[in-house]
Coordinates of C-alpha atoms in Angstrom, one line a residue:
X965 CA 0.0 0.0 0.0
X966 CA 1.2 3.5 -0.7
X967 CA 2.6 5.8 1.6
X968 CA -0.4 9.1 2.0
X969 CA 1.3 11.8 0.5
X970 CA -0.4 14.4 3.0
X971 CA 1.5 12.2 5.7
X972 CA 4.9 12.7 4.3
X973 CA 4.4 16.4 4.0
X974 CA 3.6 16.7 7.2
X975 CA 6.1 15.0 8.2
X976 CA 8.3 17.3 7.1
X977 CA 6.7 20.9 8.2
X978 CA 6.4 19.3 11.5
X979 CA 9.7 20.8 13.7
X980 CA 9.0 19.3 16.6
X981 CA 10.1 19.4 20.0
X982 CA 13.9 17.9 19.0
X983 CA 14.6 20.5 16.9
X984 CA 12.9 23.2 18.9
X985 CA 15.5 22.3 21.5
X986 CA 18.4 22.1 19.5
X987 CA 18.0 26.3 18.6
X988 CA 20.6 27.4 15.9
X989 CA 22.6 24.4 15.7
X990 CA 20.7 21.9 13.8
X991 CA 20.8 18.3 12.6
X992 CA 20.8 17.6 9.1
X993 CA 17.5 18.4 7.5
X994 CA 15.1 15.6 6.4
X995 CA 14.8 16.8 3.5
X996 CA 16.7 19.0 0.5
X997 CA 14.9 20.2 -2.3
X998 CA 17.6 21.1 -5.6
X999 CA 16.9 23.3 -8.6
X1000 CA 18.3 21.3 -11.1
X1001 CA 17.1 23.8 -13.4
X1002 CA 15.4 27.4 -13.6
X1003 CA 14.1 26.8 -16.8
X1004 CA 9.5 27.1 -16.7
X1005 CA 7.8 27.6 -19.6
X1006 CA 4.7 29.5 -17.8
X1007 CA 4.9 33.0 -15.7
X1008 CA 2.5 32.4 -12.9
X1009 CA 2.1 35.8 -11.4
X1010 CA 1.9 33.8 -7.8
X1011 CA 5.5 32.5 -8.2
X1012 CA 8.9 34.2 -6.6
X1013 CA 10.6 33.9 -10.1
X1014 CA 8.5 36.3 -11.5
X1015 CA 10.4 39.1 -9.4
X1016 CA 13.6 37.0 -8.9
X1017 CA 14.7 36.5 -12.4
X1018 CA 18.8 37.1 -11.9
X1019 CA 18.8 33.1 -12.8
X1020 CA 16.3 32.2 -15.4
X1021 CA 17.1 29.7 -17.9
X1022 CA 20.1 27.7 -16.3
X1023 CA 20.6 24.4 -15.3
X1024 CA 22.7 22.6 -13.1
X1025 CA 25.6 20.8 -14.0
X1026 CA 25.3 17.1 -13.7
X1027 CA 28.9 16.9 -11.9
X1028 CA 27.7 18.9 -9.0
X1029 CA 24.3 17.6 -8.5
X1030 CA 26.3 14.3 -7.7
X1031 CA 28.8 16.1 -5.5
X1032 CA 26.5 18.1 -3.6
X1033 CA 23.9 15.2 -3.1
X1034 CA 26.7 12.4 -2.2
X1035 CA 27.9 15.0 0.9
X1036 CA 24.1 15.2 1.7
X1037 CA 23.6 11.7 1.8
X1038 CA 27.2 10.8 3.9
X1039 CA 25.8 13.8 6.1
X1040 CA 22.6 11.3 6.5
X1041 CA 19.4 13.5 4.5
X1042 CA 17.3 10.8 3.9
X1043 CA 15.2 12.6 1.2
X1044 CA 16.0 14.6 -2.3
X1045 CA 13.4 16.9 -4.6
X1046 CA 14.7 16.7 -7.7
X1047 CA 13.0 20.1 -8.3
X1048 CA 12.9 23.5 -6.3
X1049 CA 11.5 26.6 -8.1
X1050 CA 11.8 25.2 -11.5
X1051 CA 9.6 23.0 -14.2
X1052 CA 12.6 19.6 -14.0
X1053 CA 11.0 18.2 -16.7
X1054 CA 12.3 21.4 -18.9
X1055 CA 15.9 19.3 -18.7
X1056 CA 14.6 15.8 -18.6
X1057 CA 17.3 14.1 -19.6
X1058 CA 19.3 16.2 -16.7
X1059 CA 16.0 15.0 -14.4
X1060 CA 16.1 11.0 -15.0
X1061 CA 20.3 10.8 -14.4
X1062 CA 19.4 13.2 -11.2
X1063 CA 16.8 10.9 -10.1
X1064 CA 18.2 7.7 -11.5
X1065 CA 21.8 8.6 -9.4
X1066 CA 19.9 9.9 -6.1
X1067 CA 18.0 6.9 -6.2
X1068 CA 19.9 4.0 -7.5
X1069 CA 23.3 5.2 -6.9
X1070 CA 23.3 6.4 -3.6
X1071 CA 19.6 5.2 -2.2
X1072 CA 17.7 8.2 -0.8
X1073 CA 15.0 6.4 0.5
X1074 CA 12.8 9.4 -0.7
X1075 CA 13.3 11.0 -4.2
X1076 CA 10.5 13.3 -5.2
X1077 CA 9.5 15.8 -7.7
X1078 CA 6.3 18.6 -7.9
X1079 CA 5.4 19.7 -11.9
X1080 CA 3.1 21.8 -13.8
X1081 CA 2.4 18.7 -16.2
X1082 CA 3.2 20.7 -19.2
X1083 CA 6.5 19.3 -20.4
X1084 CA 5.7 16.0 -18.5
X1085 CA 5.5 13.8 -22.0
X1086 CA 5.1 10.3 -21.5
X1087 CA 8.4 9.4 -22.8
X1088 CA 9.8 11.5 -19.6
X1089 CA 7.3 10.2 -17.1
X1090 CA 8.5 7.0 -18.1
X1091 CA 12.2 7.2 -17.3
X1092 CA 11.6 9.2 -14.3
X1093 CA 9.5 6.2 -13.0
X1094 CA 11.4 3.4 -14.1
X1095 CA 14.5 5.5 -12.3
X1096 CA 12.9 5.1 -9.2
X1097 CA 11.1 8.2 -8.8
X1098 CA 9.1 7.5 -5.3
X1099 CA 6.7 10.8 -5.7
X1100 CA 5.3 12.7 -8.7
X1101 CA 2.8 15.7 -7.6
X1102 CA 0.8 17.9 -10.3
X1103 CA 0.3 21.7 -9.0
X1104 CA -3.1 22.3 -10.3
X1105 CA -3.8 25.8 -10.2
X1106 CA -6.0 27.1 -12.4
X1107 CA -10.3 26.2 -13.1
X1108 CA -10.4 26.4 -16.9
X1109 CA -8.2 27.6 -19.4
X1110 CA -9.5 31.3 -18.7
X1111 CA -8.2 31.2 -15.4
X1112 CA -5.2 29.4 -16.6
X1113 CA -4.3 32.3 -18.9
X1114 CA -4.8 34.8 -16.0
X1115 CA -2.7 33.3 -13.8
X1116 CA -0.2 31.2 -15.4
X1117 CA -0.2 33.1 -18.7
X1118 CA -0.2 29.7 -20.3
X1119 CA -2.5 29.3 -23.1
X1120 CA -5.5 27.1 -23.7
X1121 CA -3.6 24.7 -26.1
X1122 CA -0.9 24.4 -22.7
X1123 CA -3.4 24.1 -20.3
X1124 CA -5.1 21.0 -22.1
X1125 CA -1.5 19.6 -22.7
X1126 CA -1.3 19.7 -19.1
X1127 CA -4.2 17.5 -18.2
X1128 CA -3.2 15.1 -21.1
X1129 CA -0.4 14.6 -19.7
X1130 CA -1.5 13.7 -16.2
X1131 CA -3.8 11.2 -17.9
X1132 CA -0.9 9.5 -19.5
X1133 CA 1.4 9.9 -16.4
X1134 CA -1.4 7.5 -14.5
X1135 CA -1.5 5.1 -17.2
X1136 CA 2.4 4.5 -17.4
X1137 CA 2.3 4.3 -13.2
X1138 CA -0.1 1.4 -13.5
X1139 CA 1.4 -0.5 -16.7
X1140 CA 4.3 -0.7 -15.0
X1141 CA 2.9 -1.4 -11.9
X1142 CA 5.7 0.9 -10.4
X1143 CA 5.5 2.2 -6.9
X1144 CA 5.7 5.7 -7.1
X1145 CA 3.1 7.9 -5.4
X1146 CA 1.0 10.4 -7.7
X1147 CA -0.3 13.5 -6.5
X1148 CA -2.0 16.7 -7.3
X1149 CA -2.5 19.9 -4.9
X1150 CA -4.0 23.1 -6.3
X1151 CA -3.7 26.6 -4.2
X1152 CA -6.7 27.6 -2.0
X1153 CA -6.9 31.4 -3.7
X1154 CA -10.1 31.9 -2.0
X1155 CA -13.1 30.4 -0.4
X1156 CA -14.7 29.8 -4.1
X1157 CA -11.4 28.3 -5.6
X1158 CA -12.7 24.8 -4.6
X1159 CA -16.3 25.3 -5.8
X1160 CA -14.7 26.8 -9.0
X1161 CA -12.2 24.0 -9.1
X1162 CA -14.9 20.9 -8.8
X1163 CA -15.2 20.2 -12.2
X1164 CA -12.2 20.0 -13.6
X1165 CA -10.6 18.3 -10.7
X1166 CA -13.6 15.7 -10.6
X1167 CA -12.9 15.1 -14.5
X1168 CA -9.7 15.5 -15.2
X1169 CA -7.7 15.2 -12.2
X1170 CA -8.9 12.8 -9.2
X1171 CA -9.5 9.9 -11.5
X1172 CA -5.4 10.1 -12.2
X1173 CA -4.2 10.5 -8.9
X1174 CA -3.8 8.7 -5.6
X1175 CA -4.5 12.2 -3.5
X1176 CA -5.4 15.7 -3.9
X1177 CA -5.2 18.1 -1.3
X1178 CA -5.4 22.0 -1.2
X1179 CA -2.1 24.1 -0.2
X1180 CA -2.4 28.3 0.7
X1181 CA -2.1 31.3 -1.4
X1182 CA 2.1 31.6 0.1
X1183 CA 3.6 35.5 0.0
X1184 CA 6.4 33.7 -2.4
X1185 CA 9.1 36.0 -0.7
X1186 CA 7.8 39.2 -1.7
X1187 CA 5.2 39.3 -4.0
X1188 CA 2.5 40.1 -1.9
X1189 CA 1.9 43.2 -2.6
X1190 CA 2.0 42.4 -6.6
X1191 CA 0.3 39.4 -6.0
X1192 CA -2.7 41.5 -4.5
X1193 CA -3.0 44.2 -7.1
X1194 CA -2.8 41.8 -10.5
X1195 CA -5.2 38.9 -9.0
X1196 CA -7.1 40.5 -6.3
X1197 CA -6.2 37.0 -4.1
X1198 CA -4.8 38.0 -1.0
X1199 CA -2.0 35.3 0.3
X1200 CA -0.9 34.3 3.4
X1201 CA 1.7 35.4 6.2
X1202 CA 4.8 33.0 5.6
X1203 CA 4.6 29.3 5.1
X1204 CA 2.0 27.7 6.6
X1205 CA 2.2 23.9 5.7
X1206 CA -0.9 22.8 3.3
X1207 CA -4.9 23.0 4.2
X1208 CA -6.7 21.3 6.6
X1209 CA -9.6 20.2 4.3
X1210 CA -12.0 20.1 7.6
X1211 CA -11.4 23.3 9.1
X1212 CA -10.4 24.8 5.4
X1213 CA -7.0 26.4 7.5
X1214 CA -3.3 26.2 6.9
X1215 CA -2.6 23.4 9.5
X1216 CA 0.5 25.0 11.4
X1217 CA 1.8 28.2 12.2
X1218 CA 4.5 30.0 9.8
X1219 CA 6.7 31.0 12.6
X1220 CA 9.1 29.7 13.3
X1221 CA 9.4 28.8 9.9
X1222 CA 9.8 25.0 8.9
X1223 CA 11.9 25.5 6.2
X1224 CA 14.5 27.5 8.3
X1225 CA 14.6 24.0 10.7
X1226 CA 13.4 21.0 8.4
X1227 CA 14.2 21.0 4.9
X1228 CA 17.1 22.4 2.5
X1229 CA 16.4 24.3 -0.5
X1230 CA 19.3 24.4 -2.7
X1231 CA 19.7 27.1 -6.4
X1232 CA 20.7 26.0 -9.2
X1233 CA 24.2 28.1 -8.4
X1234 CA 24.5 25.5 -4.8
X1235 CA 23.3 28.8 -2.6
X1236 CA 21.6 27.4 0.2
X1237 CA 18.4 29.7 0.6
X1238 CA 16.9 29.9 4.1
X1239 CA 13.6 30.1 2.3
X1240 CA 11.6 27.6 0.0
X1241 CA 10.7 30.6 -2.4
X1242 CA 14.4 31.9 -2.3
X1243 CA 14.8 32.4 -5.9
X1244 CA 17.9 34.6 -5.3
X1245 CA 21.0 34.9 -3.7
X1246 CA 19.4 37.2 -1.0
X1247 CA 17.8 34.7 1.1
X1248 CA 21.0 32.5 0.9
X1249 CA 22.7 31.5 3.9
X1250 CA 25.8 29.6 2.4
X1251 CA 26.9 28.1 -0.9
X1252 CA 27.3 24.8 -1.5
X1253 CA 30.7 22.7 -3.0
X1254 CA 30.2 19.6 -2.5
X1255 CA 32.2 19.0 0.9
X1256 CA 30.6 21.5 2.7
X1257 CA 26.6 20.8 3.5
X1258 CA 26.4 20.6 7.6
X1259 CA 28.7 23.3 7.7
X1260 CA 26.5 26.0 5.0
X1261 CA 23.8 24.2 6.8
X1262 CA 24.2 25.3 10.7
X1263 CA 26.5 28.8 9.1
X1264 CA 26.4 31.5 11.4
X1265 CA 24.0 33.3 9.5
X1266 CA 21.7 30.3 8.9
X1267 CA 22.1 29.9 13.1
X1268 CA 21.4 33.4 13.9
X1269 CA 17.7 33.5 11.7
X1270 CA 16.8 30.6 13.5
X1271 CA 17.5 31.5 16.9
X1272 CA 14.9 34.8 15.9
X1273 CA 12.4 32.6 15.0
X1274 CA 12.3 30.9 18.4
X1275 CA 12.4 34.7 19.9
X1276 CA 9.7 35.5 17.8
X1277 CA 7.4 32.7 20.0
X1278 CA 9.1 33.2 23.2
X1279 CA 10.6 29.3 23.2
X1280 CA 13.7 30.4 24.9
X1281 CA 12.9 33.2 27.1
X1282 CA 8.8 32.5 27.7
X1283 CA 8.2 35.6 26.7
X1284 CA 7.3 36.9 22.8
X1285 CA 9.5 39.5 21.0
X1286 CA 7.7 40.1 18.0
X1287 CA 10.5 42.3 16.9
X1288 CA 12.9 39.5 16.4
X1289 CA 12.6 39.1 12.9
X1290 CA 12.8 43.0 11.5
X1291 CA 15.6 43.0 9.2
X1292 CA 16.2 39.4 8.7
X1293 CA 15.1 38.5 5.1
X1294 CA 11.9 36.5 6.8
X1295 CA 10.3 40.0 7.7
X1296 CA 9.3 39.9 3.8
X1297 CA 7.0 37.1 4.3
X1298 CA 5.5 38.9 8.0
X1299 CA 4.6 41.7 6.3

């Protein structure tokens, strides 16, 4: 039986009490998420790139991805995205040898990978799977190709390439009988994004996936205010896990952040952002080589933000100082 995909995300936004404990120095993440590429063939006017654009159109070099993710896995991460803030399947054949060494080389027990579906042809689905690829989410944004054009500036041609594709992504799963989880979330951009959503998701969705579930409209590091004006959907403060499908709210708190404590996010340049929308160098709190993950990973920067965090909720000192994030780079998202 498959693994619930909602369980493994939580898994990983949780901190918990360990962690909590262990302040600015921390243990290796349980998760690292790498840009093997920049490279998206749609603008969505809810994503950090569309501000951060200083590294559009690169990809990783195949040399480093090994080097970077062999120190992560000596340093014991037990789980690699082989995406971050790009569309992977832009480079597939970069994607399958990035999942096909994570997984079968050096045996992450967790290899992952979240896509707009667009360039997810069968032929790539296929070698990603037969690779060993353990999860393969859909983001699902958009109603009907009106809304797709609004807010992915994809046209309607793209948009039903996209579903196509999902189609075909569930019927190569099952011929091969392959493990790997499939998922879809879409973004909860109001109260009437699900009822808006129904259709499509009923048709064209659900019936080629093992889960859907709903994530929040996320500030994405600085768009807000953009965000607001162009779409009129207002998002939330920082990262706040996915929805709770019951009570129709984020199910954590955004601070202290979980990406500052849980989970790497890695550029395609090796800067380690502190931040899962850190499309630039910014938000970075060290740059990778290879050699060098646990010590970019508890740098003095990367220790210091942290330690605000727990400030910011009173951990250490039992008493709140709401000021303890002003002009760290997380006071974007607080705004």
């Amino acid at each position: 039986m498959r693994p619930d995909i909602r369980e493994k995300i939580d898994a990983v936004t949780k901190i918990g009490p360990e962690r909590m404990a262990a302040g600015g120095w921390q243990p290796p993440p349980k998760s690292v998420k790498i840009a093997i590429t920049t490279r998206c063939p749609l603008k969505c006017k809810y994503c950090a790139t569309q501000i951060h654009g200083d590294m559009q159109g690169r990809d990783m070099d195949l040399e480093f991805f090994k080097a970077i993710t062999e120190d992560m896995r000596y340093c014991a991460v037990e789980e690699i995205g082989v995406f971050y803030l790009g569309e992977s399947f832009a480079a597939p054949k970069l994607l399958r040898e990035c999942v096909k060494w994570v997984k079968k080389e050096l045996g992450f027990t967790w290899v992952f990978l979240t896509s707009n579906a667009l360039l997810a042809t069968p032929s790539a689905v296929e070698d990603v799977i037969l690779n060993g690829l353990d999860s393969l989410k859909w983001s699902v944004n958009a109603s009907d190709p009106k809304q797709y054009a609004e807010v992915t500036g994809g046209t309607e041609e793209q948009f039903w390439k996209s579903m196509e594709n999902i189609a075909n992504a569930w019927e190569i799963r099952n011929r091969l009988a392959a493990k790997t989880i499939i998922s879809a979330s879409s973004i909860y951009y109001d109260e009437e994004q699900p009822k808006r959503m129904k259709p499509l998701l009923d048709q064209y969705v659900l019936p080629f996936v093992d889960r859907h579930y709903w994530l929040p409209m996320y500030t994405m590091a600085m768009v807000k205010k953009k965000l607001e004006q162009e779409t009129g959907f207002i998002p939330t403060v920082g990262n706040s896990g996915r929805i709770d499908e019951l009570t129709w709210k984020p199910n954590r708190q955004p601070i202290p952040c979980w990406a500052v404590f849980t989970e790497g996010h890695v550029r395609v340049d090796g800067g380690l952002s502190a931040c899962c929308f850190g499309y630039d160098s910014s938000m970075d709190m060290g740059k990778l080589n290879g050699t060098n993950f646990m010590r970019e990973w508890n740098s003095y920067g990367f220790r210091k933000l942290r330690m605000a965090h727990l400030d910011y909720i009173g951990y250490n000192t039992g008493t709140r100082n709401s000021y303890s994030l002003k002009g760290t780079i997380c006071e974007r998202c607080m705004e």
